[in-house]
mmCIF file of C-alpha atoms in Angstrom:
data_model
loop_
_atom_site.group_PDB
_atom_site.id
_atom_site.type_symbol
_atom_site.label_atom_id
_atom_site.label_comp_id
_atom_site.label_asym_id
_atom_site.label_seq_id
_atom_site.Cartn_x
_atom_site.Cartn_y
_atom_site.Cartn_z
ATOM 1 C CA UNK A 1 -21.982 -10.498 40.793
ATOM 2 C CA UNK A 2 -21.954 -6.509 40.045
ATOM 3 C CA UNK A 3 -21.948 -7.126 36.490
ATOM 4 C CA UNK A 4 -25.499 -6.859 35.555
ATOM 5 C CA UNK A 5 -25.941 -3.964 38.248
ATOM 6 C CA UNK A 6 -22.938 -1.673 36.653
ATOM 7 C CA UNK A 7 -24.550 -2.423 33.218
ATOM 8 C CA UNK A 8 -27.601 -1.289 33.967
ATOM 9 C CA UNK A 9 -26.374 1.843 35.940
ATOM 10 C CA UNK A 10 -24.480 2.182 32.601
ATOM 11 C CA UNK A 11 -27.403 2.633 30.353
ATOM 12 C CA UNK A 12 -28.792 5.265 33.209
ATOM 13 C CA UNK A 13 -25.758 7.115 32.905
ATOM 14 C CA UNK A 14 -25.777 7.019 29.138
ATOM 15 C CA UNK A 15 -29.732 7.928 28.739
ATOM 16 C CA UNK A 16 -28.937 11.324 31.316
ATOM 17 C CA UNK A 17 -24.979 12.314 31.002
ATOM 18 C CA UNK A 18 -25.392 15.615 32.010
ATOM 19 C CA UNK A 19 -26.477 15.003 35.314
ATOM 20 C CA UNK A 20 -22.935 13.820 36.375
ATOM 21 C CA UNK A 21 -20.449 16.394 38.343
ATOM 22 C CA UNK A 22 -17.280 15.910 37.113
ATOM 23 C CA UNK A 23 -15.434 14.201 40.047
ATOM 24 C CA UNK A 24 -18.519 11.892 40.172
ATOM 25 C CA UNK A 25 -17.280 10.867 36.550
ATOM 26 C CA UNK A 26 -13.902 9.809 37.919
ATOM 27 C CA UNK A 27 -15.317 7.511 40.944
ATOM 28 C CA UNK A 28 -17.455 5.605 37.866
ATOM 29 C CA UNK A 29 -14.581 5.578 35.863
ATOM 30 C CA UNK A 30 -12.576 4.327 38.908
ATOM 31 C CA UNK A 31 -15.214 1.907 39.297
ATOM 32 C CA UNK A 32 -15.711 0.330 35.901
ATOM 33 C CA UNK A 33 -12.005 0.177 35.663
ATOM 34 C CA UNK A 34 -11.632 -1.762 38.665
ATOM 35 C CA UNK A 35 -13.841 -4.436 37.706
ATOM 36 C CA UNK A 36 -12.522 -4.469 34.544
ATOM 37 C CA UNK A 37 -15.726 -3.796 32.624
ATOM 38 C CA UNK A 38 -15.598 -1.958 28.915
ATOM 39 C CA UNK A 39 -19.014 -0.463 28.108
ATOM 40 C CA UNK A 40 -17.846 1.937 25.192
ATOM 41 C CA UNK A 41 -20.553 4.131 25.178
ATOM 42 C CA UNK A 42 -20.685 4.736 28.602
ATOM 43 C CA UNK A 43 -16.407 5.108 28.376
ATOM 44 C CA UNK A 44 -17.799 7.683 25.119
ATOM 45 C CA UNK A 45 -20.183 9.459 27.132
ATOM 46 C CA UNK A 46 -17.976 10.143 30.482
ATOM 47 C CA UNK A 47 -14.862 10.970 28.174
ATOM 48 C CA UNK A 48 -16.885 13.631 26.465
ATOM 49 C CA UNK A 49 -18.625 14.508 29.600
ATOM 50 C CA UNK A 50 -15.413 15.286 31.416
ATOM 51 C CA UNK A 51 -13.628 16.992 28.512
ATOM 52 C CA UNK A 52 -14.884 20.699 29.308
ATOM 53 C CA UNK A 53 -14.217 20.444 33.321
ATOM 54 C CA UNK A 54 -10.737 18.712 32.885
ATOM 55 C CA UNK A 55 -9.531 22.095 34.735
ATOM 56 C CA UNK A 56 -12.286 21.159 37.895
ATOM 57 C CA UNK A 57 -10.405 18.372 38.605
ATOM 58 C CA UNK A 58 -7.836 18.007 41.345
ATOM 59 C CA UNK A 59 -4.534 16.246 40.307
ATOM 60 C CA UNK A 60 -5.329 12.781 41.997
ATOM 61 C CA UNK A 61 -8.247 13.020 39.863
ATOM 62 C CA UNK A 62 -6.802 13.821 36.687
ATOM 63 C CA UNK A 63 -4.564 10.752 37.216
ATOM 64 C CA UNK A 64 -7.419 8.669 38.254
ATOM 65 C CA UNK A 65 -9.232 9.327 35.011
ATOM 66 C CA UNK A 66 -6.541 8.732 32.518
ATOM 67 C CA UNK A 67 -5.462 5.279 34.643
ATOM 68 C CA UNK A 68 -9.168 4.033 34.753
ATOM 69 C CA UNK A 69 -9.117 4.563 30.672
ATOM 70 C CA UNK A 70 -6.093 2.863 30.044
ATOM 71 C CA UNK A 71 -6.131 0.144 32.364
ATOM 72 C CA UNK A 72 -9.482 -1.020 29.675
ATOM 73 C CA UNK A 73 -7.918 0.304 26.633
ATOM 74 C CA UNK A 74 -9.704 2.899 26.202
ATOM 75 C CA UNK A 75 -7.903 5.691 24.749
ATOM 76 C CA UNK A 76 -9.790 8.893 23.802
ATOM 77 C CA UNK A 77 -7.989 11.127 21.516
ATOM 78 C CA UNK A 78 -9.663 14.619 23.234
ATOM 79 C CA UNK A 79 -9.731 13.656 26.489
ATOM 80 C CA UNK A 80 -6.447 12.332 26.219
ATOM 81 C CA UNK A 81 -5.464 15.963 25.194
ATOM 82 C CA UNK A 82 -6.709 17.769 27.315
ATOM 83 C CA UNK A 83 -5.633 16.347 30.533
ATOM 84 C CA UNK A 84 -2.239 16.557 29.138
ATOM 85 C CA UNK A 85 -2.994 20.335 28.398
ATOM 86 C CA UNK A 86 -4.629 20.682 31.970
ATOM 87 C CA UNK A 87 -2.045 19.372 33.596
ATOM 88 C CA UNK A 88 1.548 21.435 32.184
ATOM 89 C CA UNK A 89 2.230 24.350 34.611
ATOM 90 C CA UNK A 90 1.107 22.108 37.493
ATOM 91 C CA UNK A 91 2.679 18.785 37.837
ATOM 92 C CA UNK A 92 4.302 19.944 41.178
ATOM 93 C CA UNK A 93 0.208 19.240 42.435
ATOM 94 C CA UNK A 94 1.187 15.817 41.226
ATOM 95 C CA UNK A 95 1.971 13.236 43.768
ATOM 96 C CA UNK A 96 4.417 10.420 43.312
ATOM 97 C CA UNK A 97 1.982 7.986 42.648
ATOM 98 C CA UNK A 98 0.144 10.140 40.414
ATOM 99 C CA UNK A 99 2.974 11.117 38.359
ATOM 100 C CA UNK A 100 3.300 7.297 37.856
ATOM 101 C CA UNK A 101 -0.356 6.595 37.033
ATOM 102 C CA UNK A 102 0.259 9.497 34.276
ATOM 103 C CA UNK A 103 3.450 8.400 32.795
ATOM 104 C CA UNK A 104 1.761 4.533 32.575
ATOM 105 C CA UNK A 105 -1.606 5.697 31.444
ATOM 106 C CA UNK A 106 0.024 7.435 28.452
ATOM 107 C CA UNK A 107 2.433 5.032 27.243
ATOM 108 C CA UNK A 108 -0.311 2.220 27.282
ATOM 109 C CA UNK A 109 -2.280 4.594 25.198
ATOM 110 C CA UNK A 110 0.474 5.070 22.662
ATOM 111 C CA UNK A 111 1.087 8.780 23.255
ATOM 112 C CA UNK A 112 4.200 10.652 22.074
ATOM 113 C CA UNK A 113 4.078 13.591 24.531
ATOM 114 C CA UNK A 114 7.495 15.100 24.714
ATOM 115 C CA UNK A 115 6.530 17.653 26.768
ATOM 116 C CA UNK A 116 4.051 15.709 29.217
ATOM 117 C CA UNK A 117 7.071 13.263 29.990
ATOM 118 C CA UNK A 118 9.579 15.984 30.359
ATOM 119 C CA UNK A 119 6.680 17.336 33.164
ATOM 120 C CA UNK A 120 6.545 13.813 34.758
ATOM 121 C CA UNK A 121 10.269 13.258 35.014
ATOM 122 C CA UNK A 122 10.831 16.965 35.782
ATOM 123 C CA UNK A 123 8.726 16.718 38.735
ATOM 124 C CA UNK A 124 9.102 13.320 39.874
ATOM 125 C CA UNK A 125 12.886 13.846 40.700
ATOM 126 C CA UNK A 126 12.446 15.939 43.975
ATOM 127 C CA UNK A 127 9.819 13.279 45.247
ATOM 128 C CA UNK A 128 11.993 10.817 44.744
ATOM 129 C CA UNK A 129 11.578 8.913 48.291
ATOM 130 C CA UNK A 130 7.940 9.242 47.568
ATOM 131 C CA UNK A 131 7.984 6.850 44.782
ATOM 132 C CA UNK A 132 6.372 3.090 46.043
ATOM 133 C CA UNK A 133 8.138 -0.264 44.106
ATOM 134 C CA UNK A 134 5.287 -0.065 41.792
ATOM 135 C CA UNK A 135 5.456 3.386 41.487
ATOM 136 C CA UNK A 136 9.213 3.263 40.495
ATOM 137 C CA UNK A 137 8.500 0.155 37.843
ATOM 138 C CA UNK A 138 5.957 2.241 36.213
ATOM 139 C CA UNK A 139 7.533 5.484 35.966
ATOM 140 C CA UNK A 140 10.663 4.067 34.197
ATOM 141 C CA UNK A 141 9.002 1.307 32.236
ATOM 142 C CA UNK A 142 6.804 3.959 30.915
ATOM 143 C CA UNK A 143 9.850 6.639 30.033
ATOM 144 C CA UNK A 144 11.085 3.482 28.117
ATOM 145 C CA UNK A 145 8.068 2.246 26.136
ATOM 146 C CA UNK A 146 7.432 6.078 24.860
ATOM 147 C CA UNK A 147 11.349 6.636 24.367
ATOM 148 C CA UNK A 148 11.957 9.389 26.774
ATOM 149 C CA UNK A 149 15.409 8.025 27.816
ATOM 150 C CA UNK A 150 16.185 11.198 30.625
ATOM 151 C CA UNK A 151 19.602 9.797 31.701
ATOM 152 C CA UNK A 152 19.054 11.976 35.265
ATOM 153 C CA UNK A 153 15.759 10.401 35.726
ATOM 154 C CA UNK A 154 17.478 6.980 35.546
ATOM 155 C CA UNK A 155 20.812 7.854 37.272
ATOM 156 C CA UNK A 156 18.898 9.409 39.739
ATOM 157 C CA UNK A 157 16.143 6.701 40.386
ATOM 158 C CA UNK A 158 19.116 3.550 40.620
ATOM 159 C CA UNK A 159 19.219 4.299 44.142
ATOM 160 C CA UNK A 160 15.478 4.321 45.099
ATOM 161 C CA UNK A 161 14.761 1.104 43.269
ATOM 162 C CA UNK A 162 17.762 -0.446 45.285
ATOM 163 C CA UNK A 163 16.043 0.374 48.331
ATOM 164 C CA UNK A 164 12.726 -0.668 47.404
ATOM 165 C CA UNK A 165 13.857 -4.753 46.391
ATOM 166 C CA UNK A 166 12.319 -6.185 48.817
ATOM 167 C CA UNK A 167 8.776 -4.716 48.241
ATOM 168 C CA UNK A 168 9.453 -5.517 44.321
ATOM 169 C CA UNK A 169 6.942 -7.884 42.952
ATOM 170 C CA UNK A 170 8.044 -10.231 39.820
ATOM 171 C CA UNK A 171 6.599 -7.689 37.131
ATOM 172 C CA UNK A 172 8.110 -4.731 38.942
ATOM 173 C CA UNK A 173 11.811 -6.235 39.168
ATOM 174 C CA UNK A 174 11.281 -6.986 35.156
ATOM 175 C CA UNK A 175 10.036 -4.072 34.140
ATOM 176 C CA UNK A 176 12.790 -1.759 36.339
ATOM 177 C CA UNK A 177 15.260 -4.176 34.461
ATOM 178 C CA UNK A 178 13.858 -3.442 30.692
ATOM 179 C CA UNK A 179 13.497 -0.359 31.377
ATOM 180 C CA UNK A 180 17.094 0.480 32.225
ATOM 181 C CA UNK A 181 18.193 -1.552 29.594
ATOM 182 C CA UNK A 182 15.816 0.467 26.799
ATOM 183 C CA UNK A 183 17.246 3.692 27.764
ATOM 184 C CA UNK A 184 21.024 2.129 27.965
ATOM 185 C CA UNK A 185 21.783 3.946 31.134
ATOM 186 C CA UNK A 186 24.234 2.537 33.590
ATOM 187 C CA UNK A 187 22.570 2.208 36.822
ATOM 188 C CA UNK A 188 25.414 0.529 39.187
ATOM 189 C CA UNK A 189 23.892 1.243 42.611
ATOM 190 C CA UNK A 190 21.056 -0.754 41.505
ATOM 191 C CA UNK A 191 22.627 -3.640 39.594
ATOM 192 C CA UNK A 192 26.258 -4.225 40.425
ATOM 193 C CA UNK A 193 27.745 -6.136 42.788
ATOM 194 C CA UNK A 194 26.792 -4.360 46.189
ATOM 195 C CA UNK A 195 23.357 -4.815 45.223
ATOM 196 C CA UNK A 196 21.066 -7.739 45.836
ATOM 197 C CA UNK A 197 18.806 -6.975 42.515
ATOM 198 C CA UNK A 198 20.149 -10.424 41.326
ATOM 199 C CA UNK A 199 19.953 -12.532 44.129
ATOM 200 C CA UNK A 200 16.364 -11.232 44.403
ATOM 201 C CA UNK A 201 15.749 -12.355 40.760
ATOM 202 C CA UNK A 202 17.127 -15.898 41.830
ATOM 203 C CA UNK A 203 15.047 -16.478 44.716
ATOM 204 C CA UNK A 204 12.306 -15.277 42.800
ATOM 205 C CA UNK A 205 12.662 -16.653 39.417
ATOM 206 C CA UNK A 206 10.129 -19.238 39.688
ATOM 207 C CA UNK A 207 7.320 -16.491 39.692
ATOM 208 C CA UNK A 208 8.014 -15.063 36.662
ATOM 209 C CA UNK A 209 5.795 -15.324 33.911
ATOM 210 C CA UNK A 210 7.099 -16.074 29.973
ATOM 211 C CA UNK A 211 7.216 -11.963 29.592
ATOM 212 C CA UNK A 212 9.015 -11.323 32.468
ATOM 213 C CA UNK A 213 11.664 -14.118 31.919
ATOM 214 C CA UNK A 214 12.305 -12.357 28.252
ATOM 215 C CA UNK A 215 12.669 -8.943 29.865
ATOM 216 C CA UNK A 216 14.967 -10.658 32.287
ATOM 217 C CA UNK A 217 16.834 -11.993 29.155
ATOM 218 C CA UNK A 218 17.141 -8.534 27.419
ATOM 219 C CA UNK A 219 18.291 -7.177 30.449
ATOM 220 C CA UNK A 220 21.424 -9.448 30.792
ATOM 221 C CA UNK A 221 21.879 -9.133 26.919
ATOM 222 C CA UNK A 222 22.369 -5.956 27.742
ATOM 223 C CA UNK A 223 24.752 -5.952 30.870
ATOM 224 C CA UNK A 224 26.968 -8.256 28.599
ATOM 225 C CA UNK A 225 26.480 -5.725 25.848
ATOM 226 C CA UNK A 226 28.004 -3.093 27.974
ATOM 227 C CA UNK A 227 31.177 -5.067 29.837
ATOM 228 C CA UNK A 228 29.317 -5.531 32.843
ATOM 229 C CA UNK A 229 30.657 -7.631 35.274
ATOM 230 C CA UNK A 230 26.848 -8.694 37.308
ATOM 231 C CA UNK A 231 24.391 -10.488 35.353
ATOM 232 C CA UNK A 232 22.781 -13.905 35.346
ATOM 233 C CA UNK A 233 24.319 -16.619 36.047
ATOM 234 C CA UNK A 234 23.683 -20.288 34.310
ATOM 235 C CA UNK A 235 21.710 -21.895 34.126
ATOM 236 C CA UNK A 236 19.026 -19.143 35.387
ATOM 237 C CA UNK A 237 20.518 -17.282 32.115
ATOM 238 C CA UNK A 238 19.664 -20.135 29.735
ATOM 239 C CA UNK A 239 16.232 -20.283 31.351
ATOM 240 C CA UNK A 240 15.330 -16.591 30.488
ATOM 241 C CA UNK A 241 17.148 -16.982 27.073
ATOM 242 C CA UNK A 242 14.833 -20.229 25.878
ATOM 243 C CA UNK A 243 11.628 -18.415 27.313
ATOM 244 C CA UNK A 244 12.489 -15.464 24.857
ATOM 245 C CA UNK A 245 13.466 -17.241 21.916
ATOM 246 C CA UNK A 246 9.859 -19.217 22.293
ATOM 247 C CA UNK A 247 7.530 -16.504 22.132
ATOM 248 C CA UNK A 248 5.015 -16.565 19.840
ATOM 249 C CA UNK A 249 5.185 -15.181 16.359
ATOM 250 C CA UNK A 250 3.176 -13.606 14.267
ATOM 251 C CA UNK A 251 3.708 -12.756 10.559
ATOM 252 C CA UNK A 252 1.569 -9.568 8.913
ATOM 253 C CA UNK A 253 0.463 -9.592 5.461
ATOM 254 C CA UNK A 254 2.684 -6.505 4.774
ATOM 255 C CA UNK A 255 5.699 -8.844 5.800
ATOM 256 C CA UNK A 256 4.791 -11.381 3.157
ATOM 257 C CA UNK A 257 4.235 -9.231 0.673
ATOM 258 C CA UNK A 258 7.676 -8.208 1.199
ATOM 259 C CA UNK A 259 9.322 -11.929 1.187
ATOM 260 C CA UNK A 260 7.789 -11.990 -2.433
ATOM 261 C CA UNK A 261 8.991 -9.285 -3.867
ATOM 262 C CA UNK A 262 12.474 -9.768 -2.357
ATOM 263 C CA UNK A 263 12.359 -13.541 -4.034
ATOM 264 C CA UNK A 264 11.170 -11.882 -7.394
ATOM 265 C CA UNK A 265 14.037 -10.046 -7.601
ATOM 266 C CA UNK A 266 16.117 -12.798 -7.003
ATOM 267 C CA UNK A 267 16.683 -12.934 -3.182
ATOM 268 C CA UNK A 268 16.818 -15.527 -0.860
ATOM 269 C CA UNK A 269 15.294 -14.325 2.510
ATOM 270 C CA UNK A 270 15.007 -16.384 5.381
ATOM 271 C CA UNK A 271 11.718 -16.121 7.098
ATOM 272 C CA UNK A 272 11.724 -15.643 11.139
ATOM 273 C CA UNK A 273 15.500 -15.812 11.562
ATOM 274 C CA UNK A 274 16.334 -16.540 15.124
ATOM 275 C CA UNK A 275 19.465 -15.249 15.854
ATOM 276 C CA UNK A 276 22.136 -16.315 18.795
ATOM 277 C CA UNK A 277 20.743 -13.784 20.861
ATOM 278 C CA UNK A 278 17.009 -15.330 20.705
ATOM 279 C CA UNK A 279 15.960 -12.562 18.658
ATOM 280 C CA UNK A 280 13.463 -13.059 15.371
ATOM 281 C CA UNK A 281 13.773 -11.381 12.405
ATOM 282 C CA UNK A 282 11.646 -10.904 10.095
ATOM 283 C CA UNK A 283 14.326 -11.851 7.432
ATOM 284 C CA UNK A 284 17.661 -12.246 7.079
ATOM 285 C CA UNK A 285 19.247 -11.603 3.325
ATOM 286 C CA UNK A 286 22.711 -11.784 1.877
ATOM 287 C CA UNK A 287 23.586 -8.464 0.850
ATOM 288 C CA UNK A 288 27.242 -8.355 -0.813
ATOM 289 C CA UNK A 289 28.314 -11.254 1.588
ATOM 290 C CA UNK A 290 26.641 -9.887 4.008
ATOM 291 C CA UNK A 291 24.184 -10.618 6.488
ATOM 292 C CA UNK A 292 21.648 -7.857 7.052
ATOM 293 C CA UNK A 293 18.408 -8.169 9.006
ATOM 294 C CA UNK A 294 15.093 -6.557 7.581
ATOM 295 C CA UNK A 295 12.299 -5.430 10.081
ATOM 296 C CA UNK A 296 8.812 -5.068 8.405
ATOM 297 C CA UNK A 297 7.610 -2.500 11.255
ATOM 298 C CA UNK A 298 3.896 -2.288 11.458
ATOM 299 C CA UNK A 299 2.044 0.456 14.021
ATOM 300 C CA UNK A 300 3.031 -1.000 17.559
ATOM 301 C CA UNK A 301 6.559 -0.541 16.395
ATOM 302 C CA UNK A 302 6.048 2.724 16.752
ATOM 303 C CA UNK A 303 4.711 5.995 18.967
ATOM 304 C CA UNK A 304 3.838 8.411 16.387
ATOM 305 C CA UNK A 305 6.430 7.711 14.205
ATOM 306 C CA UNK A 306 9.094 6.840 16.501
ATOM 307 C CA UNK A 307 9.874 3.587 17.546
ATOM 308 C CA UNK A 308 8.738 2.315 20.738
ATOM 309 C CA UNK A 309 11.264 1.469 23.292
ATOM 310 C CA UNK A 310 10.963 -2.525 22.327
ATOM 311 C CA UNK A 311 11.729 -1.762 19.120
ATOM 312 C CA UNK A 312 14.966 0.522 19.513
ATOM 313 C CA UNK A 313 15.961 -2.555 22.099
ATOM 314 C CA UNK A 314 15.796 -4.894 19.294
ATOM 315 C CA UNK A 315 17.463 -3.327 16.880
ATOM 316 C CA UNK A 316 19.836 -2.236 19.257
ATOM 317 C CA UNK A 317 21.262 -5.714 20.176
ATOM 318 C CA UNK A 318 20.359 -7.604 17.545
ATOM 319 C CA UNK A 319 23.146 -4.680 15.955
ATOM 320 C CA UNK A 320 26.084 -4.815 19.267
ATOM 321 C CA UNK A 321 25.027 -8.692 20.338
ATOM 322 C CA UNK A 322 24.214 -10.625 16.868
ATOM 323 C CA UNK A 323 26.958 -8.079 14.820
ATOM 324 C CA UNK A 324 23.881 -8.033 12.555
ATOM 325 C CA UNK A 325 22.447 -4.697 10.761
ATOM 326 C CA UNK A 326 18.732 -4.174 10.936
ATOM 327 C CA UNK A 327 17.003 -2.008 8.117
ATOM 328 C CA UNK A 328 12.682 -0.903 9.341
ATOM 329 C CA UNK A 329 10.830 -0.623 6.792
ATOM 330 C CA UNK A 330 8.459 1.519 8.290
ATOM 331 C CA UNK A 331 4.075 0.432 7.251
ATOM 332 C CA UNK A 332 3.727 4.110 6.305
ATOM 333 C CA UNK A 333 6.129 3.659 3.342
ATOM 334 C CA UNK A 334 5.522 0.159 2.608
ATOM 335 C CA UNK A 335 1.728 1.453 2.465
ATOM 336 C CA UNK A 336 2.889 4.517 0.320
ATOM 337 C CA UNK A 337 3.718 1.635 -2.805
ATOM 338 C CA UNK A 338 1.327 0.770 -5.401
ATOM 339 C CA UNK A 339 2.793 -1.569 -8.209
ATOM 340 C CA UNK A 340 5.043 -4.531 -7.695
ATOM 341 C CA UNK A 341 8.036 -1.932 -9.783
ATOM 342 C CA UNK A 342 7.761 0.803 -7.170
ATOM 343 C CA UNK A 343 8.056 -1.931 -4.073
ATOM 344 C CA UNK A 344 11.346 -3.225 -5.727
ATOM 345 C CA UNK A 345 12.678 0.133 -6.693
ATOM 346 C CA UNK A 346 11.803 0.678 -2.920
ATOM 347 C CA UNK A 347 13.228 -2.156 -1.576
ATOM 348 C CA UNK A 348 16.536 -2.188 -4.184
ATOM 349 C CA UNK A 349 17.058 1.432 -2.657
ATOM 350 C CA UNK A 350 16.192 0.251 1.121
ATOM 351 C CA UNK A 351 18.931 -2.436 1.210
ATOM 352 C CA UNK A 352 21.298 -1.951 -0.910
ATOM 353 C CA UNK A 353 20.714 -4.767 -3.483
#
């Protein structure tokens, strides 16, 4: 294979950085990427290579480097920045498919960038019938996952992604249909009855992997939630709804620490409640009769410190579907409290006990 080749081209890269022009840096990036190879200190070297000629680089190229990175998880604080910086004022250069690469590198990387996702969305509208399937999928699952929820980008997009069924892939259809049902915009052209989004489901259904069915599953949660009259039909629906409720689950220290101190002061929590909806909590308590859902929200609950798109969709229908209020309790104050007394006081104050 190229393996052993790249590696060792790696270490030569390493050993001489400077030697590198800076569009040269985003062919190797491009490369590495592609056959999904992580070296971090070559990823080190060309990030900090490439962070003083940011403003060399041609827009195709400033989308190819931050894709490359984020398709390996690599996410470089500086470099991140300054692309971002090089790239406001000119995101008209941008073309469709490289305002999509943008949008998806950054929300993979966990960046809350108002002002680079207003850019994106700002620009993207007028290239609308530029936009691939993929292109599309990306754009909007990525305005969802950061929490930019541009109603105009949505409304405006519906149409497009009609169009464009028939060269939607499984993950593409799913992640169009999450996405609209993160920012809770009505989208009709693209999902009601004079469309064929889900008769295209159906006939694909059987390609879908577990994530995809659950997306599916919030996605008719959420047509329900809203008095639509098109969503799945049984027993497709019950198919999506038992792949959700069977994802795996994992519990974080930070959430058992807070099931003890709840039962020290005398609650009763029940641990992973699953809900009708297929939802888990965390907990569910009895709070003066009644039920209330507690949320022990660790990092990838949030961008920043805003929730991520996933997360407002939870709490979202757990609240309209389930009839069920959700309290966060955010890491940053759980990881604020010292002494057992100051996590009660916290939590006494936090729910209402």
């Amino acid at each position: 294979g190229s393996e052993p080749w790249l590696k060792a081209i790696a270490s030569e890269i390493v050993r001489r950085p400077s030697a590198l022009p800076p569009r040269t840096i985003v062919g190797i990036a491009w490369a590495y990427s592609f056959e999904g190879i992580r070296i971090p200190a070559l990823l080190e070297t060309l990030s900090n290579e490439c962070i003083a000629h940011c403003d060399k680089l041609e827009s195709k190229e400033v989308a190819s480097l931050a894709w490359s990175f984020a398709s390996i998880e690599y996410f470089h604080q500086p470099l991140l920045s300054r692309l971002a910086e090089t790239s406001h004022g000119r995101w008209q250069d941008f073309d469709a498919s490289s305002l999509a690469n943008m949008a998806w590198a950054y929300a993979t990387a966990g960046e809350d960038r108002r002002r680079l996702f207003e850019g994106i969305a700002e620009a993207a509208i007028p290239r609308i019938d530029e936009f691939s399937s993929q292109g599309v999928s990306m754009l909007l699952w990525a305005c969802s996952v950061v929490g930019h929820f541009d109603s105009r980008l949505f409304d405006l997009f519906a149409p497009r992604a009609k169009d464009l069924l028939h060269e939607c892939n499984c993950q593409s259809l799913a992640n169009i249909a999450w996405a609209y049902a993160v920012a809770d915009v009505d989208a009709d052209p693209l999902f009601g009855s004079e469309s064929r989004f889900i008769d295209t489901l159906a006939e694909k259904i059987d390609e879908f992997d577990q994530q995809g069915l659950s997306q599916l599953h919030q996605w008719n949660l959420w047509r329900k939630e809203t008095g639509a009259e098109a969503f799945l039909a049984s027993p497709l629906r019950e198919y999506c709804h038992v792949k959700f409720a069977s994802q795996p689950i994992v519990s974080s220290q930070l959430q058992k620490d807070v099931f003890s101190e709840l039962v020290s002061i005398g609650m009763s929590p029940e641990e992973e409640f699953e809900t009708q909806s297929g939802y888990h909590l965390d907990m569910l308590i009895k709070v003066n009769g009644k039920n209330l859902g507690v949320e022990v929200d660790g990092p990838h609950h949030f961008i920043g410190r805003k929730p991520t798109g996933s997360t407002v969709l939870k709490h979202r229908q757990i609240s309209k579907v389930d009839g069920i209020q959700v309290v966060s309790l955010p890491y940053w104050e759980l990881n604020k409290l010292q002494s057992s007394d100051e996590k009660k006081r916290y939590l006494r104050a936090k729910l209402g006990i």
